[in-house]
Every structure is written in C-alpha cells, then in structure tokens.
PDB file of C-alpha atoms in Angstrom:
ATOM      1  CA  UNK A   1     -70.671-116.755  22.953  1.00  0.00           C
ATOM      2  CA  UNK A   2     -67.910-118.864  24.476  1.00  0.00           C
ATOM      3  CA  UNK A   3     -67.481-120.085  28.040  1.00  0.00           C
ATOM      4  CA  UNK A   4     -64.607-117.633  28.475  1.00  0.00           C
ATOM      5  CA  UNK A   5     -66.968-114.761  27.691  1.00  0.00           C
ATOM      6  CA  UNK A   6     -69.213-115.881  30.534  1.00  0.00           C
ATOM      7  CA  UNK A   7     -66.241-116.130  32.868  1.00  0.00           C
ATOM      8  CA  UNK A   8     -65.335-112.549  31.943  1.00  0.00           C
ATOM      9  CA  UNK A   9     -68.910-111.458  32.683  1.00  0.00           C
ATOM     10  CA  UNK A  10     -68.695-112.952  36.137  1.00  0.00           C
ATOM     11  CA  UNK A  11     -70.942-115.994  35.758  1.00  0.00           C
ATOM     12  CA  UNK A  12     -69.910-118.597  38.304  1.00  0.00           C
ATOM     13  CA  UNK A  13     -72.039-121.745  37.851  1.00  0.00           C
ATOM     14  CA  UNK A  14     -73.496-123.136  41.063  1.00  0.00           C
ATOM     15  CA  UNK A  15     -75.065-126.290  39.597  1.00  0.00           C
ATOM     16  CA  UNK A  16     -73.559-129.369  38.029  1.00  0.00           C
ATOM     17  CA  UNK A  17     -75.283-128.650  34.724  1.00  0.00           C
ATOM     18  CA  UNK A  18     -73.940-125.101  34.741  1.00  0.00           C
ATOM     19  CA  UNK A  19     -70.398-126.311  35.260  1.00  0.00           C
ATOM     20  CA  UNK A  20     -70.747-128.893  32.485  1.00  0.00           C
ATOM     21  CA  UNK A  21     -71.974-126.193  30.091  1.00  0.00           C
ATOM     22  CA  UNK A  22     -69.245-123.753  31.060  1.00  0.00           C
ATOM     23  CA  UNK A  23     -66.564-126.422  30.640  1.00  0.00           C
ATOM     24  CA  UNK A  24     -67.908-127.440  27.225  1.00  0.00           C
ATOM     25  CA  UNK A  25     -69.056-130.948  28.192  1.00  0.00           C
ATOM     26  CA  UNK A  26     -72.575-129.960  27.102  1.00  0.00           C
ATOM     27  CA  UNK A  27     -72.759-127.619  24.132  1.00  0.00           C
ATOM     28  CA  UNK A  28     -76.356-127.851  22.888  1.00  0.00           C
ATOM     29  CA  UNK A  29     -79.695-127.074  24.494  1.00  0.00           C
ATOM     30  CA  UNK A  30     -81.011-130.491  23.484  1.00  0.00           C
ATOM     31  CA  UNK A  31     -78.191-132.222  25.365  1.00  0.00           C
ATOM     32  CA  UNK A  32     -78.843-130.015  28.400  1.00  0.00           C
ATOM     33  CA  UNK A  33     -82.545-130.915  28.459  1.00  0.00           C
ATOM     34  CA  UNK A  34     -81.777-134.608  27.933  1.00  0.00           C
ATOM     35  CA  UNK A  35     -79.106-134.686  30.637  1.00  0.00           C
ATOM     36  CA  UNK A  36     -81.660-135.306  33.377  1.00  0.00           C
ATOM     37  CA  UNK A  37     -80.138-132.475  35.404  1.00  0.00           C
ATOM     38  CA  UNK A  38     -82.382-129.597  36.566  1.00  0.00           C
ATOM     39  CA  UNK A  39     -82.129-126.324  34.657  1.00  0.00           C
ATOM     40  CA  UNK A  40     -81.717-123.730  37.431  1.00  0.00           C
ATOM     41  CA  UNK A  41     -79.490-121.040  35.906  1.00  0.00           C
ATOM     42  CA  UNK A  42     -80.742-118.767  33.083  1.00  0.00           C
ATOM     43  CA  UNK A  43     -77.115-118.188  32.055  1.00  0.00           C
ATOM     44  CA  UNK A  44     -77.082-121.768  30.762  1.00  0.00           C
ATOM     45  CA  UNK A  45     -79.786-120.869  28.252  1.00  0.00           C
ATOM     46  CA  UNK A  46     -78.008-117.602  27.386  1.00  0.00           C
ATOM     47  CA  UNK A  47     -74.920-119.581  26.465  1.00  0.00           C
ATOM     48  CA  UNK A  48     -76.585-122.435  24.590  1.00  0.00           C
ATOM     49  CA  UNK A  49     -79.293-120.370  22.862  1.00  0.00           C
ATOM     50  CA  UNK A  50     -77.838-116.895  22.263  1.00  0.00           C
ATOM     51  CA  UNK A  51     -80.088-114.238  20.784  1.00  0.00           C
ATOM     52  CA  UNK A  52     -83.391-115.433  22.242  1.00  0.00           C
ATOM     53  CA  UNK A  53     -86.440-113.322  21.460  1.00  0.00           C
ATOM     54  CA  UNK A  54     -88.926-112.452  24.172  1.00  0.00           C
ATOM     55  CA  UNK A  55     -92.433-111.065  24.117  1.00  0.00           C
ATOM     56  CA  UNK A  56     -94.519-109.598  26.933  1.00  0.00           C
ATOM     57  CA  UNK A  57     -97.987-111.091  26.547  1.00  0.00           C
ATOM     58  CA  UNK A  58     -99.728-109.385  29.449  1.00  0.00           C
ATOM     59  CA  UNK A  59     -99.102-106.900  32.272  1.00  0.00           C
ATOM     60  CA  UNK A  60    -101.563-106.691  35.118  1.00  0.00           C
ATOM     61  CA  UNK A  61    -101.633-104.900  38.450  1.00  0.00           C
ATOM     62  CA  UNK A  62    -102.231-107.176  41.445  1.00  0.00           C
ATOM     63  CA  UNK A  63    -103.356-105.832  44.813  1.00  0.00           C
ATOM     64  CA  UNK A  64    -103.113-107.676  48.107  1.00  0.00           C
ATOM     65  CA  UNK A  65    -104.156-106.630  51.590  1.00  0.00           C
ATOM     66  CA  UNK A  66    -101.594-107.194  54.329  1.00  0.00           C
ATOM     67  CA  UNK A  67    -101.341-106.201  57.995  1.00  0.00           C
ATOM     68  CA  UNK A  68     -99.353-103.134  56.932  1.00  0.00           C
ATOM     69  CA  UNK A  69    -101.925-102.092  54.339  1.00  0.00           C
ATOM     70  CA  UNK A  70    -102.560-102.615  50.647  1.00  0.00           C
ATOM     71  CA  UNK A  71     -99.615-103.821  48.577  1.00  0.00           C
ATOM     72  CA  UNK A  72     -99.531-103.385  44.823  1.00  0.00           C
ATOM     73  CA  UNK A  73     -97.450-105.520  42.486  1.00  0.00           C
ATOM     74  CA  UNK A  74     -97.287-106.017  38.742  1.00  0.00           C
ATOM     75  CA  UNK A  75     -97.699-109.435  37.172  1.00  0.00           C
ATOM     76  CA  UNK A  76     -96.078-109.901  33.772  1.00  0.00           C
ATOM     77  CA  UNK A  77     -96.640-112.839  31.453  1.00  0.00           C
ATOM     78  CA  UNK A  78     -93.700-113.491  29.142  1.00  0.00           C
ATOM     79  CA  UNK A  79     -92.731-116.027  26.481  1.00  0.00           C
ATOM     80  CA  UNK A  80     -89.203-116.499  25.133  1.00  0.00           C
ATOM     81  CA  UNK A  81     -88.001-118.529  22.163  1.00  0.00           C
ATOM     82  CA  UNK A  82     -85.516-118.812  19.329  1.00  0.00           C
ATOM     83  CA  UNK A  83     -88.172-119.383  16.625  1.00  0.00           C
ATOM     84  CA  UNK A  84     -86.427-122.651  15.857  1.00  0.00           C
ATOM     85  CA  UNK A  85     -87.990-125.264  18.136  1.00  0.00           C
ATOM     86  CA  UNK A  86     -87.305-123.876  21.633  1.00  0.00           C
ATOM     87  CA  UNK A  87     -89.765-121.897  23.739  1.00  0.00           C
ATOM     88  CA  UNK A  88     -90.277-121.007  27.389  1.00  0.00           C
ATOM     89  CA  UNK A  89     -93.091-119.356  29.367  1.00  0.00           C
ATOM     90  CA  UNK A  90     -93.380-117.776  32.797  1.00  0.00           C
ATOM     91  CA  UNK A  91     -95.052-115.188  34.983  1.00  0.00           C
ATOM     92  CA  UNK A  92     -93.130-112.708  37.120  1.00  0.00           C
ATOM     93  CA  UNK A  93     -94.223-110.333  39.895  1.00  0.00           C
ATOM     94  CA  UNK A  94     -92.507-107.302  41.295  1.00  0.00           C
ATOM     95  CA  UNK A  95     -93.150-103.805  42.583  1.00  0.00           C
ATOM     96  CA  UNK A  96     -91.863-102.315  39.310  1.00  0.00           C
ATOM     97  CA  UNK A  97     -92.964-103.262  35.797  1.00  0.00           C
ATOM     98  CA  UNK A  98     -89.416-103.494  34.441  1.00  0.00           C
ATOM     99  CA  UNK A  99     -88.282-105.736  37.267  1.00  0.00           C
ATOM    100  CA  UNK A 100     -91.327-107.967  36.850  1.00  0.00           C
ATOM    101  CA  UNK A 101     -90.576-108.374  33.136  1.00  0.00           C
ATOM    102  CA  UNK A 102     -86.927-109.257  33.775  1.00  0.00           C
ATOM    103  CA  UNK A 103     -87.915-111.718  36.485  1.00  0.00           C
ATOM    104  CA  UNK A 104     -90.434-113.384  34.152  1.00  0.00           C
ATOM    105  CA  UNK A 105     -87.856-113.628  31.348  1.00  0.00           C
ATOM    106  CA  UNK A 106     -85.379-115.293  33.703  1.00  0.00           C
ATOM    107  CA  UNK A 107     -87.961-117.839  34.878  1.00  0.00           C
ATOM    108  CA  UNK A 108     -89.147-118.474  31.294  1.00  0.00           C
ATOM    109  CA  UNK A 109     -85.594-119.480  30.337  1.00  0.00           C
ATOM    110  CA  UNK A 110     -85.660-122.083  33.101  1.00  0.00           C
ATOM    111  CA  UNK A 111     -88.938-123.452  31.671  1.00  0.00           C
ATOM    112  CA  UNK A 112     -87.446-123.966  28.218  1.00  0.00           C
ATOM    113  CA  UNK A 113     -88.751-126.939  26.219  1.00  0.00           C
ATOM    114  CA  UNK A 114     -87.988-128.371  22.800  1.00  0.00           C
ATOM    115  CA  UNK A 115     -91.041-128.527  20.526  1.00  0.00           C
ATOM    116  CA  UNK A 116     -91.196-131.454  18.072  1.00  0.00           C
ATOM    117  CA  UNK A 117     -91.641-129.771  14.712  1.00  0.00           C
ATOM    118  CA  UNK A 118     -92.360-131.393  11.389  1.00  0.00           C
ATOM    119  CA  UNK A 119     -95.089-131.666   8.798  1.00  0.00           C
ATOM    120  CA  UNK A 120     -97.921-133.488  10.506  1.00  0.00           C
ATOM    121  CA  UNK A 121    -100.790-132.505   8.213  1.00  0.00           C
ATOM    122  CA  UNK A 122    -102.191-135.142   5.840  1.00  0.00           C
ATOM    123  CA  UNK A 123    -102.540-132.337   3.262  1.00  0.00           C
ATOM    124  CA  UNK A 124     -98.816-131.638   3.281  1.00  0.00           C
ATOM    125  CA  UNK A 125     -95.728-133.520   2.084  1.00  0.00           C
ATOM    126  CA  UNK A 126     -93.099-130.949   2.990  1.00  0.00           C
ATOM    127  CA  UNK A 127     -89.794-132.139   4.446  1.00  0.00           C
ATOM    128  CA  UNK A 128     -89.290-128.775   6.168  1.00  0.00           C
ATOM    129  CA  UNK A 129     -90.176-128.600   9.912  1.00  0.00           C
ATOM    130  CA  UNK A 130     -92.751-125.817   9.702  1.00  0.00           C
ATOM    131  CA  UNK A 131     -95.568-127.184  11.883  1.00  0.00           C
ATOM    132  CA  UNK A 132     -96.175-129.767  14.609  1.00  0.00           C
ATOM    133  CA  UNK A 133     -95.829-133.508  14.059  1.00  0.00           C
ATOM    134  CA  UNK A 134     -99.245-134.218  15.581  1.00  0.00           C
ATOM    135  CA  UNK A 135    -102.208-132.435  17.128  1.00  0.00           C
ATOM    136  CA  UNK A 136    -101.960-131.558  20.794  1.00  0.00           C
ATOM    137  CA  UNK A 137    -104.058-130.012  23.562  1.00  0.00           C
ATOM    138  CA  UNK A 138    -103.273-127.901  26.589  1.00  0.00           C
ATOM    139  CA  UNK A 139    -105.325-126.609  29.512  1.00  0.00           C
ATOM    140  CA  UNK A 140    -105.023-123.847  32.096  1.00  0.00           C
ATOM    141  CA  UNK A 141    -107.930-122.912  34.336  1.00  0.00           C
ATOM    142  CA  UNK A 142    -111.099-122.903  32.242  1.00  0.00           C
ATOM    143  CA  UNK A 143    -109.172-122.400  28.986  1.00  0.00           C
ATOM    144  CA  UNK A 144    -108.341-125.270  26.655  1.00  0.00           C
ATOM    145  CA  UNK A 145    -106.261-124.817  23.506  1.00  0.00           C
ATOM    146  CA  UNK A 146    -105.858-127.345  20.710  1.00  0.00           C
ATOM    147  CA  UNK A 147    -103.118-126.965  18.109  1.00  0.00           C
ATOM    148  CA  UNK A 148    -103.540-128.887  14.838  1.00  0.00           C
ATOM    149  CA  UNK A 149    -100.799-129.316  12.195  1.00  0.00           C
ATOM    150  CA  UNK A 150    -101.523-127.424   8.981  1.00  0.00           C
ATOM    151  CA  UNK A 151    -100.043-127.529   5.462  1.00  0.00           C
ATOM    152  CA  UNK A 152     -97.308-125.129   4.454  1.00  0.00           C
ATOM    153  CA  UNK A 153     -98.603-121.764   3.328  1.00  0.00           C
ATOM    154  CA  UNK A 154    -101.610-121.564   5.644  1.00  0.00           C
ATOM    155  CA  UNK A 155     -99.893-119.545   8.378  1.00  0.00           C
ATOM    156  CA  UNK A 156    -101.071-119.436  11.977  1.00  0.00           C
ATOM    157  CA  UNK A 157    -104.842-119.441  12.355  1.00  0.00           C
ATOM    158  CA  UNK A 158    -104.771-118.263  15.948  1.00  0.00           C
ATOM    159  CA  UNK A 159    -105.545-115.367  18.268  1.00  0.00           C
ATOM    160  CA  UNK A 160    -102.773-112.866  19.026  1.00  0.00           C
ATOM    161  CA  UNK A 161    -101.689-114.540  22.270  1.00  0.00           C
ATOM    162  CA  UNK A 162    -101.632-118.066  20.860  1.00  0.00           C
ATOM    163  CA  UNK A 163     -99.960-116.764  17.696  1.00  0.00           C
ATOM    164  CA  UNK A 164     -97.160-115.145  19.712  1.00  0.00           C
ATOM    165  CA  UNK A 165     -96.307-118.330  21.650  1.00  0.00           C
ATOM    166  CA  UNK A 166     -96.395-120.551  18.549  1.00  0.00           C
ATOM    167  CA  UNK A 167     -94.318-118.087  16.561  1.00  0.00           C
ATOM    168  CA  UNK A 168     -91.588-117.983  19.231  1.00  0.00           C
ATOM    169  CA  UNK A 169     -91.530-121.800  19.134  1.00  0.00           C
ATOM    170  CA  UNK A 170     -90.939-121.798  15.380  1.00  0.00           C
ATOM    171  CA  UNK A 171     -94.404-123.066  14.425  1.00  0.00           C
ATOM    172  CA  UNK A 172     -95.275-121.344  11.149  1.00  0.00           C
ATOM    173  CA  UNK A 173     -98.435-123.177  10.084  1.00  0.00           C
ATOM    174  CA  UNK A 174    -101.205-124.462  12.366  1.00  0.00           C
ATOM    175  CA  UNK A 175    -104.911-124.413  13.031  1.00  0.00           C
ATOM    176  CA  UNK A 176    -105.962-123.703  16.605  1.00  0.00           C
ATOM    177  CA  UNK A 177    -109.135-124.098  18.649  1.00  0.00           C
ATOM    178  CA  UNK A 178    -109.720-122.534  22.045  1.00  0.00           C
ATOM    179  CA  UNK A 179    -112.521-122.920  24.584  1.00  0.00           C
ATOM    180  CA  UNK A 180    -113.332-121.317  27.918  1.00  0.00           C
ATOM    181  CA  UNK A 181    -112.673-117.789  29.133  1.00  0.00           C
ATOM    182  CA  UNK A 182    -110.168-116.977  26.388  1.00  0.00           C
ATOM    183  CA  UNK A 183    -110.160-113.281  27.291  1.00  0.00           C
ATOM    184  CA  UNK A 184    -107.963-114.214  30.259  1.00  0.00           C
ATOM    185  CA  UNK A 185    -104.585-113.765  28.572  1.00  0.00           C
ATOM    186  CA  UNK A 186    -102.564-115.515  31.258  1.00  0.00           C
ATOM    187  CA  UNK A 187    -104.609-118.739  31.011  1.00  0.00           C
ATOM    188  CA  UNK A 188    -104.694-118.604  27.216  1.00  0.00           C
ATOM    189  CA  UNK A 189    -100.902-118.260  27.029  1.00  0.00           C
ATOM    190  CA  UNK A 190    -100.364-120.929  29.682  1.00  0.00           C
ATOM    191  CA  UNK A 191    -102.726-123.367  27.911  1.00  0.00           C
ATOM    192  CA  UNK A 192    -100.872-122.834  24.624  1.00  0.00           C
ATOM    193  CA  UNK A 193     -97.521-123.509  26.279  1.00  0.00           C
ATOM    194  CA  UNK A 194     -99.022-126.565  28.000  1.00  0.00           C
ATOM    195  CA  UNK A 195    -100.133-127.882  24.603  1.00  0.00           C
ATOM    196  CA  UNK A 196     -96.572-127.560  23.272  1.00  0.00           C
ATOM    197  CA  UNK A 197     -95.298-129.160  26.474  1.00  0.00           C
ATOM    198  CA  UNK A 198     -97.631-132.132  25.983  1.00  0.00           C
ATOM    199  CA  UNK A 199     -96.443-132.465  22.381  1.00  0.00           C
ATOM    200  CA  UNK A 200     -92.813-132.509  23.517  1.00  0.00           C
ATOM    201  CA  UNK A 201     -93.485-135.268  26.052  1.00  0.00           C
ATOM    202  CA  UNK A 202     -95.442-137.572  23.747  1.00  0.00           C
ATOM    203  CA  UNK A 203     -93.849-140.274  21.672  1.00  0.00           C
ATOM    204  CA  UNK A 204     -94.759-140.906  18.076  1.00  0.00           C
ATOM    205  CA  UNK A 205     -93.444-143.209  15.347  1.00  0.00           C
ATOM    206  CA  UNK A 206     -90.897-141.769  12.979  1.00  0.00           C
ATOM    207  CA  UNK A 207     -91.977-141.157   9.415  1.00  0.00           C
ATOM    208  CA  UNK A 208     -90.158-143.534   7.119  1.00  0.00           C
ATOM    209  CA  UNK A 209     -88.158-142.092   4.262  1.00  0.00           C
ATOM    210  CA  UNK A 210     -89.199-142.794   0.685  1.00  0.00           C
ATOM    211  CA  UNK A 211     -86.295-145.222   0.181  1.00  0.00           C
ATOM    212  CA  UNK A 212     -87.206-147.304   3.241  1.00  0.00           C
ATOM    213  CA  UNK A 213     -90.867-147.324   2.256  1.00  0.00           C
ATOM    214  CA  UNK A 214     -90.074-148.526  -1.272  1.00  0.00           C
ATOM    215  CA  UNK A 215     -87.770-151.221   0.095  1.00  0.00           C
ATOM    216  CA  UNK A 216     -90.452-152.505   2.493  1.00  0.00           C
ATOM    217  CA  UNK A 217     -93.012-152.607  -0.307  1.00  0.00           C
ATOM    218  CA  UNK A 218     -90.576-154.535  -2.533  1.00  0.00           C
ATOM    219  CA  UNK A 219     -89.984-157.105   0.225  1.00  0.00           C
ATOM    220  CA  UNK A 220     -93.718-157.630   0.652  1.00  0.00           C
ATOM    221  CA  UNK A 221     -94.150-158.069  -3.111  1.00  0.00           C
ATOM    222  CA  UNK A 222     -91.431-160.717  -3.240  1.00  0.00           C
TER     223      UNK A 222
END
C-alpha cells in the first residue's frame, strides 16, 4: 500500500518517524526499527508490513472494586507477525471483548521486533532461515522459556501458546523448554516473546561462507 493510500484513508502522521515513512524516506520495517526513533503509530507498521497476521492467545475477565462498585473488563493477549522475521506482542483491556482485542493488536504493532533467523543447529547445514541463529531464554513472572535452534524438518516442539508466537515470527523448527506455572497463558506468551526479544538484541559472529572458509584455510596452509 502506498503513502497516497494512507493519505486517502485519513492517516496524518504525528511523529517524525511517521512523516518519514509517509514521505518514503523510510520504506522498510528494518530501517524504521534501526532509525532510533520511537514507534508510536500502528499505521507505520500497517504501511511497512501489510497483511500482518494476528492471533488471540488468551481472553480473561478482570474484576476490580472501585468506589462506584465492581468494574469488569476483559484482558486480551495478542501476538501479531508476518511469519517472516517480524513479531509483536501485547495485552489490551477494555469493557468489550472486541475493543480489547483491537486495542491489543494496535499495541502489539508498536512492540514489533525483528527476530534473527537462520540455521543455528549443529545438526543442520541449511542456508534457509528456518530457525533461530542461537539458543535464547525469556522470563515473565515465574515462567521461563528457552528456545533452541533445531534442524530443518523437525517442526516446532512447543506447547500451543509458544508454538503460536514462534510461528508468527517465522520460526519453523525449534526445540523449547518451559519452567514455572506454564498454565498461565499470559506469562507463557510473554516469556516466549521476551526470549525472541533477547535473541534480537544479542550480537553473534556471522557464519563465514564456504568460499571465505576455504580461502582462510589455504592461507594458513601456505
């Protein structure tokens, strides 16, 4: 979708990043995340990553006592992603389920991260980015989730919640371990997203290509 389409739909950017995206100065999600500017408008993600998938992981009713009586709201846990390296996660609360879901989706877009994908398993030599580049851990409350790169063809050895988040991120093959009160869906989903977040923030050496490796070996031999 072009910037003109968003102008026609009435999107008026209110942030510097939004204006840069609308004017075409930034045209990829990677450039937007690397710009150093805060991501505060979900329309930015709509423009740079059209056709995002979303999945509601949990809906729970939350009650709170106030001076005017008992107030009931719905808490929705949502993950969004393009199944190609980008994923976001959020919780949303509102008086109506539909509104809570839409609010969570909007916030999840603002929490978008890029997941470093590759082939990090020692059992695998695939050049296709189907798993993580290295193992990673995440924690939320009492729940800890570890995601371990797996060879192509294994699939996702994970519970439904963890599977959903990894799938939206474009991770096709991985082993997972989880500890703590894993029946708490919100913490399990948050810990999984935190693990992917930690993977995206870590630095790791690039794998050398076969040609570079052969050249280095030849230089050592000489």
